[in-house]
């Protein structure tokens, strides 16, 4: 099944693009300590952290994985909000992103956050030391800010599907039963995200949403970004 509305493929959907981005960002960080781009702005980071505080209080000690963690901004925001860094992990398929996030973690004295190189569509991420050996059905929370969007811009297959069609099942595979998946997207509306993620294949059901700033144009209104959370209801 393909996702509801498929954007055209673009360079933003290639690993080469992200490797180039992080090569530049690593250089900037070395030159003047600039941590790099905050995708969708500080406001979206704050709202995702507020969502976490409401639905996954720090006292729960949840194991949280960010898919496509880039420079690690979201995870460092969770550290600032008192989430235990030993329970926070980020994966990214660009080695430069992982290096940048690790460099930033040292500068921020947040070295206990784990960053690993991993292609989310093809490999099960390494788990944290206290999580045991099983790499599937093991995370309490998954977060994504902009990664599903990037993957949806990847090259289409012979059936005209972007690689994003693989994503919902990959996410469901990693989550524990009752685990939560929060996604923030600039390319897909809430309804499109629901259509792609709430399927018999994933066992996801709608859980909650984040209200973002809205704009009005020509009589209709909308948000620049959408954030929706899903709960995994059945084990696959
Ligand atoms: C728009 S950036 C967002 C980065 C980060 N989430 C943030 O908000 O700052 C998309 C990220 O997804 C990563 N990415 C794209 N495809 C991936 C894949 N298949 N597996 C892991 N990471 C991927 C890119 O390297 C990039 O860091």
PDB file of C-alpha atoms and ligand atoms in Angstrom:
ATOM      1  CA  UNK A   1       0.000   0.000   0.000  1.00  0.00           C
ATOM      2  CA  UNK A   2       1.348   3.448  -0.754  1.00  0.00           C
ATOM      3  CA  UNK A   3       1.115   6.452   1.574  1.00  0.00           C
ATOM      4  CA  UNK A   4      -1.855   8.733   0.957  1.00  0.00           C
ATOM      5  CA  UNK A   5      -0.197  11.514  -1.033  1.00  0.00           C
ATOM      6  CA  UNK A   6       3.323  10.945  -2.241  1.00  0.00           C
ATOM      7  CA  UNK A   7       5.584  13.978  -2.684  1.00  0.00           C
ATOM      8  CA  UNK A   8       7.972  13.969  -5.657  1.00  0.00           C
ATOM      9  CA  UNK A   9      11.393  12.426  -5.037  1.00  0.00           C
ATOM     10  CA  UNK A  10      14.120  14.975  -4.366  1.00  0.00           C
ATOM     11  CA  UNK A  11      17.746  15.201  -3.294  1.00  0.00           C
ATOM     12  CA  UNK A  12      16.548  15.671   0.314  1.00  0.00           C
ATOM     13  CA  UNK A  13      15.584  12.014   0.211  1.00  0.00           C
ATOM     14  CA  UNK A  14      19.141  10.816  -0.455  1.00  0.00           C
ATOM     15  CA  UNK A  15      21.808   9.831   2.048  1.00  0.00           C
ATOM     16  CA  UNK A  16      24.349  11.846   0.054  1.00  0.00           C
ATOM     17  CA  UNK A  17      22.357  14.989   0.779  1.00  0.00           C
ATOM     18  CA  UNK A  18      22.407  14.370   4.532  1.00  0.00           C
ATOM     19  CA  UNK A  19      26.081  13.378   4.524  1.00  0.00           C
ATOM     20  CA  UNK A  20      26.832  16.722   2.821  1.00  0.00           C
ATOM     21  CA  UNK A  21      24.645  18.631   5.303  1.00  0.00           C
ATOM     22  CA  UNK A  22      26.380  17.109   8.329  1.00  0.00           C
ATOM     23  CA  UNK A  23      29.851  17.552   6.862  1.00  0.00           C
ATOM     24  CA  UNK A  24      29.093  21.287   6.720  1.00  0.00           C
ATOM     25  CA  UNK A  25      27.473  21.304  10.165  1.00  0.00           C
ATOM     26  CA  UNK A  26      30.432  19.452  11.714  1.00  0.00           C
ATOM     27  CA  UNK A  27      32.743  22.075  10.265  1.00  0.00           C
ATOM     28  CA  UNK A  28      30.547  24.901  11.626  1.00  0.00           C
ATOM     29  CA  UNK A  29      30.478  23.256  15.047  1.00  0.00           C
ATOM     30  CA  UNK A  30      34.282  22.985  15.023  1.00  0.00           C
ATOM     31  CA  UNK A  31      34.646  26.584  13.870  1.00  0.00           C
ATOM     32  CA  UNK A  32      32.292  28.360  16.256  1.00  0.00           C
ATOM     33  CA  UNK A  33      30.232  25.872  18.273  1.00  0.00           C
ATOM     34  CA  UNK A  34      27.115  26.260  16.082  1.00  0.00           C
ATOM     35  CA  UNK A  35      25.041  23.128  16.785  1.00  0.00           C
ATOM     36  CA  UNK A  36      23.252  23.344  13.447  1.00  0.00           C
ATOM     37  CA  UNK A  37      19.721  23.480  12.092  1.00  0.00           C
ATOM     38  CA  UNK A  38      16.711  23.152  14.414  1.00  0.00           C
ATOM     39  CA  UNK A  39      14.208  21.550  12.071  1.00  0.00           C
ATOM     40  CA  UNK A  40      10.752  23.161  12.284  1.00  0.00           C
ATOM     41  CA  UNK A  41      12.098  25.628  14.886  1.00  0.00           C
ATOM     42  CA  UNK A  42      12.446  25.721  18.677  1.00  0.00           C
ATOM     43  CA  UNK A  43       8.686  25.906  19.101  1.00  0.00           C
ATOM     44  CA  UNK A  44       8.149  22.401  17.705  1.00  0.00           C
ATOM     45  CA  UNK A  45      10.898  21.022  19.954  1.00  0.00           C
ATOM     46  CA  UNK A  46       9.269  22.616  23.004  1.00  0.00           C
ATOM     47  CA  UNK A  47       5.861  21.263  22.052  1.00  0.00           C
ATOM     48  CA  UNK A  48       7.169  17.723  21.578  1.00  0.00           C
ATOM     49  CA  UNK A  49       8.826  17.916  24.997  1.00  0.00           C
ATOM     50  CA  UNK A  50       5.613  19.223  26.589  1.00  0.00           C
ATOM     51  CA  UNK A  51       3.781  16.302  24.974  1.00  0.00           C
ATOM     52  CA  UNK A  52       6.324  13.914  26.536  1.00  0.00           C
ATOM     53  CA  UNK A  53       5.945  15.521  29.955  1.00  0.00           C
ATOM     54  CA  UNK A  54       2.179  15.101  29.743  1.00  0.00           C
ATOM     55  CA  UNK A  55       2.041  11.523  28.437  1.00  0.00           C
ATOM     56  CA  UNK A  56       5.353   9.976  29.508  1.00  0.00           C
ATOM     57  CA  UNK A  57       6.343  11.569  32.848  1.00  0.00           C
ATOM     58  CA  UNK A  58      10.064  11.447  33.646  1.00  0.00           C
ATOM     59  CA  UNK A  59       9.409   9.192  36.678  1.00  0.00           C
ATOM     60  CA  UNK A  60       8.374   6.355  34.331  1.00  0.00           C
ATOM     61  CA  UNK A  61      11.979   5.946  33.178  1.00  0.00           C
ATOM     62  CA  UNK A  62      10.778   5.293  29.629  1.00  0.00           C
ATOM     63  CA  UNK A  63      13.290   4.192  27.010  1.00  0.00           C
ATOM     64  CA  UNK A  64      12.969   6.759  24.219  1.00  0.00           C
ATOM     65  CA  UNK A  65      14.395   6.454  20.715  1.00  0.00           C
ATOM     66  CA  UNK A  66      14.521   9.281  18.200  1.00  0.00           C
ATOM     67  CA  UNK A  67      14.462   8.099  14.585  1.00  0.00           C
ATOM     68  CA  UNK A  68      16.788  10.238  12.464  1.00  0.00           C
ATOM     69  CA  UNK A  69      18.163  12.263  15.357  1.00  0.00           C
ATOM     70  CA  UNK A  70      20.411  14.618  13.356  1.00  0.00           C
ATOM     71  CA  UNK A  71      22.278  16.944  15.723  1.00  0.00           C
ATOM     72  CA  UNK A  72      20.315  15.586  18.714  1.00  0.00           C
ATOM     73  CA  UNK A  73      18.403  18.797  19.569  1.00  0.00           C
ATOM     74  CA  UNK A  74      15.203  17.008  20.581  1.00  0.00           C
ATOM     75  CA  UNK A  75      16.993  14.507  22.826  1.00  0.00           C
ATOM     76  CA  UNK A  76      19.035  17.259  24.500  1.00  0.00           C
ATOM     77  CA  UNK A  77      15.763  19.084  25.093  1.00  0.00           C
ATOM     78  CA  UNK A  78      14.490  15.981  26.892  1.00  0.00           C
ATOM     79  CA  UNK A  79      17.657  15.939  29.011  1.00  0.00           C
ATOM     80  CA  UNK A  80      17.027  19.585  29.932  1.00  0.00           C
ATOM     81  CA  UNK A  81      13.480  18.541  30.908  1.00  0.00           C
ATOM     82  CA  UNK A  82      14.980  16.013  33.367  1.00  0.00           C
ATOM     83  CA  UNK A  83      14.578  12.811  31.319  1.00  0.00           C
ATOM     84  CA  UNK A  84      17.278  10.321  32.281  1.00  0.00           C
ATOM     85  CA  UNK A  85      19.954  10.533  29.538  1.00  0.00           C
ATOM     86  CA  UNK A  86      20.766   6.837  30.043  1.00  0.00           C
ATOM     87  CA  UNK A  87      17.274   6.088  28.708  1.00  0.00           C
ATOM     88  CA  UNK A  88      17.585   8.277  25.608  1.00  0.00           C
ATOM     89  CA  UNK A  89      18.917   7.163  22.235  1.00  0.00           C
ATOM     90  CA  UNK A  90      19.107   8.572  18.748  1.00  0.00           C
ATOM     91  CA  UNK A  91      19.802   6.851  15.461  1.00  0.00           C
ATOM     92  CA  UNK A  92      20.727   8.350  12.137  1.00  0.00           C
ATOM     93  CA  UNK A  93      21.951   6.768   8.915  1.00  0.00           C
ATOM     94  CA  UNK A  94      24.435   9.580   8.336  1.00  0.00           C
ATOM     95  CA  UNK A  95      27.735   8.971  10.176  1.00  0.00           C
ATOM     96  CA  UNK A  96      28.258  12.763  10.177  1.00  0.00           C
ATOM     97  CA  UNK A  97      24.997  13.288  12.097  1.00  0.00           C
ATOM     98  CA  UNK A  98      26.050  10.758  14.731  1.00  0.00           C
ATOM     99  CA  UNK A  99      29.460  12.407  15.069  1.00  0.00           C
ATOM    100  CA  UNK A 100      27.889  15.878  15.353  1.00  0.00           C
ATOM    101  CA  UNK A 101      25.370  14.713  17.982  1.00  0.00           C
ATOM    102  CA  UNK A 102      28.155  13.065  19.996  1.00  0.00           C
ATOM    103  CA  UNK A 103      30.291  16.230  19.770  1.00  0.00           C
ATOM    104  CA  UNK A 104      27.329  18.335  20.914  1.00  0.00           C
ATOM    105  CA  UNK A 105      26.647  15.880  23.761  1.00  0.00           C
ATOM    106  CA  UNK A 106      30.199  16.416  25.033  1.00  0.00           C
ATOM    107  CA  UNK A 107      29.917  20.183  24.803  1.00  0.00           C
ATOM    108  CA  UNK A 108      26.616  20.043  26.706  1.00  0.00           C
ATOM    109  CA  UNK A 109      27.898  17.508  29.238  1.00  0.00           C
ATOM    110  CA  UNK A 110      25.158  15.099  28.173  1.00  0.00           C
ATOM    111  CA  UNK A 111      27.401  12.193  27.120  1.00  0.00           C
ATOM    112  CA  UNK A 112      25.003   9.616  28.563  1.00  0.00           C
ATOM    113  CA  UNK A 113      22.646  10.081  25.620  1.00  0.00           C
ATOM    114  CA  UNK A 114      23.446   7.321  23.115  1.00  0.00           C
ATOM    115  CA  UNK A 115      23.798   8.011  19.390  1.00  0.00           C
ATOM    116  CA  UNK A 116      24.269   5.231  16.858  1.00  0.00           C
ATOM    117  CA  UNK A 117      24.502   4.947  13.115  1.00  0.00           C
ATOM    118  CA  UNK A 118      21.556   2.937  11.806  1.00  0.00           C
ATOM    119  CA  UNK A 119      19.423   2.853   8.691  1.00  0.00           C
ATOM    120  CA  UNK A 120      15.976   2.737  10.229  1.00  0.00           C
ATOM    121  CA  UNK A 121      14.342   1.141   7.186  1.00  0.00           C
ATOM    122  CA  UNK A 122      16.740  -1.784   7.080  1.00  0.00           C
ATOM    123  CA  UNK A 123      18.266  -2.396  10.518  1.00  0.00           C
ATOM    124  CA  UNK A 124      16.969  -2.780  14.064  1.00  0.00           C
ATOM    125  CA  UNK A 125      18.695  -0.162  16.250  1.00  0.00           C
ATOM    126  CA  UNK A 126      21.030  -1.300  19.024  1.00  0.00           C
ATOM    127  CA  UNK A 127      19.323  -1.212  22.416  1.00  0.00           C
ATOM    128  CA  UNK A 128      20.578   0.515  25.563  1.00  0.00           C
ATOM    129  CA  UNK A 129      22.706  -1.530  28.018  1.00  0.00           C
ATOM    130  CA  UNK A 130      19.891  -1.962  30.577  1.00  0.00           C
ATOM    131  CA  UNK A 131      17.329  -3.087  27.962  1.00  0.00           C
ATOM    132  CA  UNK A 132      18.461  -6.689  27.438  1.00  0.00           C
ATOM    133  CA  UNK A 133      19.196  -8.412  24.152  1.00  0.00           C
ATOM    134  CA  UNK A 134      16.023  -8.135  22.114  1.00  0.00           C
ATOM    135  CA  UNK A 135      16.015  -5.360  19.548  1.00  0.00           C
ATOM    136  CA  UNK A 136      12.321  -5.529  18.689  1.00  0.00           C
ATOM    137  CA  UNK A 137       9.204  -4.664  20.712  1.00  0.00           C
ATOM    138  CA  UNK A 138      11.507  -3.065  23.264  1.00  0.00           C
ATOM    139  CA  UNK A 139      11.127   0.751  23.157  1.00  0.00           C
ATOM    140  CA  UNK A 140       8.516   2.630  25.208  1.00  0.00           C
ATOM    141  CA  UNK A 141       8.518   5.727  23.011  1.00  0.00           C
ATOM    142  CA  UNK A 142       9.623   6.542  19.472  1.00  0.00           C
ATOM    143  CA  UNK A 143       9.915  10.109  18.227  1.00  0.00           C
ATOM    144  CA  UNK A 144      10.382  11.500  14.751  1.00  0.00           C
ATOM    145  CA  UNK A 145      10.842  15.120  13.738  1.00  0.00           C
ATOM    146  CA  UNK A 146      11.328  15.455   9.999  1.00  0.00           C
ATOM    147  CA  UNK A 147      12.717  12.006   9.251  1.00  0.00           C
ATOM    148  CA  UNK A 148       9.568  10.434   7.808  1.00  0.00           C
ATOM    149  CA  UNK A 149       9.336  13.566   5.647  1.00  0.00           C
ATOM    150  CA  UNK A 150      12.904  13.067   4.392  1.00  0.00           C
ATOM    151  CA  UNK A 151      12.340   9.366   3.733  1.00  0.00           C
ATOM    152  CA  UNK A 152       9.170  10.168   1.762  1.00  0.00           C
ATOM    153  CA  UNK A 153      11.348  12.156  -0.651  1.00  0.00           C
ATOM    154  CA  UNK A 154      13.433   9.082  -1.491  1.00  0.00           C
ATOM    155  CA  UNK A 155      13.547   7.434  -4.875  1.00  0.00           C
ATOM    156  CA  UNK A 156      10.357   5.624  -5.833  1.00  0.00           C
ATOM    157  CA  UNK A 157      10.287   1.889  -6.533  1.00  0.00           C
ATOM    158  CA  UNK A 158       8.894   0.191  -9.652  1.00  0.00           C
ATOM    159  CA  UNK A 159       5.392   0.456  -8.180  1.00  0.00           C
ATOM    160  CA  UNK A 160       5.750   4.214  -7.669  1.00  0.00           C
ATOM    161  CA  UNK A 161       6.086   3.987  -3.877  1.00  0.00           C
ATOM    162  CA  UNK A 162       8.565   6.067  -1.917  1.00  0.00           C
ATOM    163  CA  UNK A 163      10.584   4.207   0.766  1.00  0.00           C
ATOM    164  CA  UNK A 164       8.201   5.738   3.337  1.00  0.00           C
ATOM    165  CA  UNK A 165       5.746   2.915   2.739  1.00  0.00           C
ATOM    166  CA  UNK A 166       8.092   0.660   4.755  1.00  0.00           C
ATOM    167  CA  UNK A 167       8.254   3.070   7.683  1.00  0.00           C
ATOM    168  CA  UNK A 168       5.021   2.403   9.668  1.00  0.00           C
ATOM    169  CA  UNK A 169       5.729  -1.315  10.037  1.00  0.00           C
ATOM    170  CA  UNK A 170       9.364  -0.647  10.967  1.00  0.00           C
ATOM    171  CA  UNK A 171       8.194   1.703  13.725  1.00  0.00           C
ATOM    172  CA  UNK A 172       5.574  -0.732  15.016  1.00  0.00           C
ATOM    173  CA  UNK A 173       8.180  -3.508  15.092  1.00  0.00           C
ATOM    174  CA  UNK A 174      10.380  -1.573  17.545  1.00  0.00           C
ATOM    175  CA  UNK A 175       7.683  -0.475  19.994  1.00  0.00           C
ATOM    176  CA  UNK A 176       6.467  -2.377  23.043  1.00  0.00           C
ATOM    177  CA  UNK A 177       2.771  -3.042  23.303  1.00  0.00           C
ATOM    178  CA  UNK A 178       1.152   0.181  24.612  1.00  0.00           C
ATOM    179  CA  UNK A 179       4.251   2.080  23.466  1.00  0.00           C
ATOM    180  CA  UNK A 180       3.822   5.545  21.941  1.00  0.00           C
ATOM    181  CA  UNK A 181       5.075   6.973  18.676  1.00  0.00           C
ATOM    182  CA  UNK A 182       5.102  10.754  18.239  1.00  0.00           C
ATOM    183  CA  UNK A 183       5.735  12.128  14.777  1.00  0.00           C
ATOM    184  CA  UNK A 184       6.102  15.734  13.614  1.00  0.00           C
ATOM    185  CA  UNK A 185       5.865  16.324   9.885  1.00  0.00           C
ATOM    186  CA  UNK A 186       5.858  19.278   7.524  1.00  0.00           C
ATOM    187  CA  UNK A 187       4.896  17.249   4.445  1.00  0.00           C
ATOM    188  CA  UNK A 188       1.865  15.355   5.703  1.00  0.00           C
ATOM    189  CA  UNK A 189      -1.320  16.486   7.385  1.00  0.00           C
ATOM    190  CA  UNK A 190      -2.680  14.814  10.497  1.00  0.00           C
ATOM    191  CA  UNK A 191      -5.197  12.921   8.391  1.00  0.00           C
ATOM    192  CA  UNK A 192      -2.527  11.700   5.998  1.00  0.00           C
ATOM    193  CA  UNK A 193      -0.387  10.525   8.897  1.00  0.00           C
ATOM    194  CA  UNK A 194      -3.356   8.681  10.394  1.00  0.00           C
ATOM    195  CA  UNK A 195      -4.078   7.016   7.059  1.00  0.00           C
ATOM    196  CA  UNK A 196      -0.495   5.798   6.745  1.00  0.00           C
ATOM    197  CA  UNK A 197       0.069   4.702  10.339  1.00  0.00           C
ATOM    198  CA  UNK A 198      -3.268   3.374  11.597  1.00  0.00           C
ATOM    199  CA  UNK A 199      -3.439   0.105   9.662  1.00  0.00           C
ATOM    200  CA  UNK A 200      -4.002  -3.561  10.443  1.00  0.00           C
ATOM    201  CA  UNK A 201      -0.310  -4.123   9.683  1.00  0.00           C
ATOM    202  CA  UNK A 202       0.945  -1.832  12.431  1.00  0.00           C
ATOM    203  CA  UNK A 203      -1.552  -2.207  15.266  1.00  0.00           C
ATOM    204  CA  UNK A 204      -1.291   1.572  15.810  1.00  0.00           C
ATOM    205  CA  UNK A 205      -4.271   3.530  17.017  1.00  0.00           C
ATOM    206  CA  UNK A 206      -4.572   7.300  17.256  1.00  0.00           C
ATOM    207  CA  UNK A 207      -3.481   8.536  20.681  1.00  0.00           C
ATOM    208  CA  UNK A 208      -3.157  12.327  20.747  1.00  0.00           C
ATOM    209  CA  UNK A 209      -2.024  15.353  18.806  1.00  0.00           C
ATOM    210  CA  UNK A 210      -0.109  18.578  19.329  1.00  0.00           C
ATOM    211  CA  UNK A 211      -1.737  21.861  18.483  1.00  0.00           C
ATOM    212  CA  UNK A 212       0.675  23.979  16.440  1.00  0.00           C
ATOM    213  CA  UNK A 213       0.338  27.585  15.381  1.00  0.00           C
ATOM    214  CA  UNK A 214      -2.085  27.907  12.493  1.00  0.00           C
ATOM    215  CA  UNK A 215      -2.144  30.188   9.474  1.00  0.00           C
ATOM    216  CA  UNK A 216      -5.079  31.297   7.366  1.00  0.00           C
ATOM    217  CA  UNK A 217      -4.969  31.666   3.636  1.00  0.00           C
ATOM    218  CA  UNK A 218      -7.795  32.236   1.176  1.00  0.00           C
ATOM    219  CA  UNK A 219     -10.450  31.312   3.688  1.00  0.00           C
ATOM    220  CA  UNK A 220      -8.899  28.016   4.770  1.00  0.00           C
ATOM    221  CA  UNK A 221      -6.622  27.515   7.751  1.00  0.00           C
ATOM    222  CA  UNK A 222      -3.937  24.980   8.529  1.00  0.00           C
ATOM    223  CA  UNK A 223      -0.740  24.310  10.476  1.00  0.00           C
ATOM    224  CA  UNK A 224       2.762  24.553   9.095  1.00  0.00           C
ATOM    225  CA  UNK A 225       3.626  21.279  10.817  1.00  0.00           C
ATOM    226  CA  UNK A 226       1.526  18.404  12.139  1.00  0.00           C
ATOM    227  CA  UNK A 227       2.300  16.276  15.186  1.00  0.00           C
ATOM    228  CA  UNK A 228       0.349  13.125  15.883  1.00  0.00           C
ATOM    229  CA  UNK A 229       0.940  10.373  18.423  1.00  0.00           C
ATOM    230  CA  UNK A 230      -0.043   6.750  17.945  1.00  0.00           C
ATOM    231  CA  UNK A 231      -0.279   3.970  20.488  1.00  0.00           C
ATOM    232  CA  UNK A 232       0.690   0.436  19.614  1.00  0.00           C
ATOM    233  CA  UNK A 233      -2.194  -1.736  20.663  1.00  0.00           C
ATOM    234  CA  UNK A 234      -1.221  -5.226  19.545  1.00  0.00           C
ATOM    235  CA  UNK A 235       2.063  -7.086  19.282  1.00  0.00           C
ATOM    236  CA  UNK A 236       3.164  -7.875  15.724  1.00  0.00           C
TER     237      UNK A 236
HETATM  238  C1  LIG B   1      14.991  16.723   8.525  1.00  0.00           C
HETATM  239  S1  LIG B   1      16.317  15.932   9.325  1.00  0.00           S
HETATM  240  C2  LIG B   1      15.728  15.926  11.001  1.00  0.00           C
HETATM  241  C3  LIG B   1      16.818  15.677  12.024  1.00  0.00           C
HETATM  242  C4  LIG B   1      16.329  15.701  13.489  1.00  0.00           C
HETATM  243  N1  LIG B   1      15.215  14.786  13.697  1.00  0.00           N
HETATM  244  C5  LIG B   1      15.926  17.090  13.903  1.00  0.00           C
HETATM  245  O1  LIG B   1      14.733  17.353  14.043  1.00  0.00           O
HETATM  246  O2  LIG B   1      16.823  17.920  14.078  1.00  0.00           O
HETATM  247  C6  LIG B   1      16.074  14.217   8.815  1.00  0.00           C
HETATM  248  C7  LIG B   1      17.091  13.248   9.400  1.00  0.00           C
HETATM  249  O3  LIG B   1      16.733  11.918   9.042  1.00  0.00           O
HETATM  250  C8  LIG B   1      17.909  11.196   8.775  1.00  0.00           C
HETATM  251  N2  LIG B   1      17.497  10.016   7.981  1.00  0.00           N
HETATM  252  C9  LIG B   1      16.921  10.008   6.751  1.00  0.00           C
HETATM  253  N3  LIG B   1      16.666   8.750   6.359  1.00  0.00           N
HETATM  254  C10 LIG B   1      17.060   7.931   7.368  1.00  0.00           C
HETATM  255  C11 LIG B   1      17.045   6.522   7.565  1.00  0.00           C
HETATM  256  N4  LIG B   1      16.578   5.674   6.619  1.00  0.00           N
HETATM  257  N5  LIG B   1      17.518   6.021   8.726  1.00  0.00           N
HETATM  258  C12 LIG B   1      18.003   6.858   9.682  1.00  0.00           C
HETATM  259  N6  LIG B   1      18.067   8.200   9.549  1.00  0.00           N
HETATM  260  C13 LIG B   1      17.586   8.737   8.411  1.00  0.00           C
HETATM  261  C14 LIG B   1      18.804  12.205   8.066  1.00  0.00           C
HETATM  262  O4  LIG B   1      20.155  11.855   8.057  1.00  0.00           O
HETATM  263  C15 LIG B   1      18.514  13.452   8.881  1.00  0.00           C
HETATM  264  O5  LIG B   1      19.378  13.564   9.981  1.00  0.00           O
END
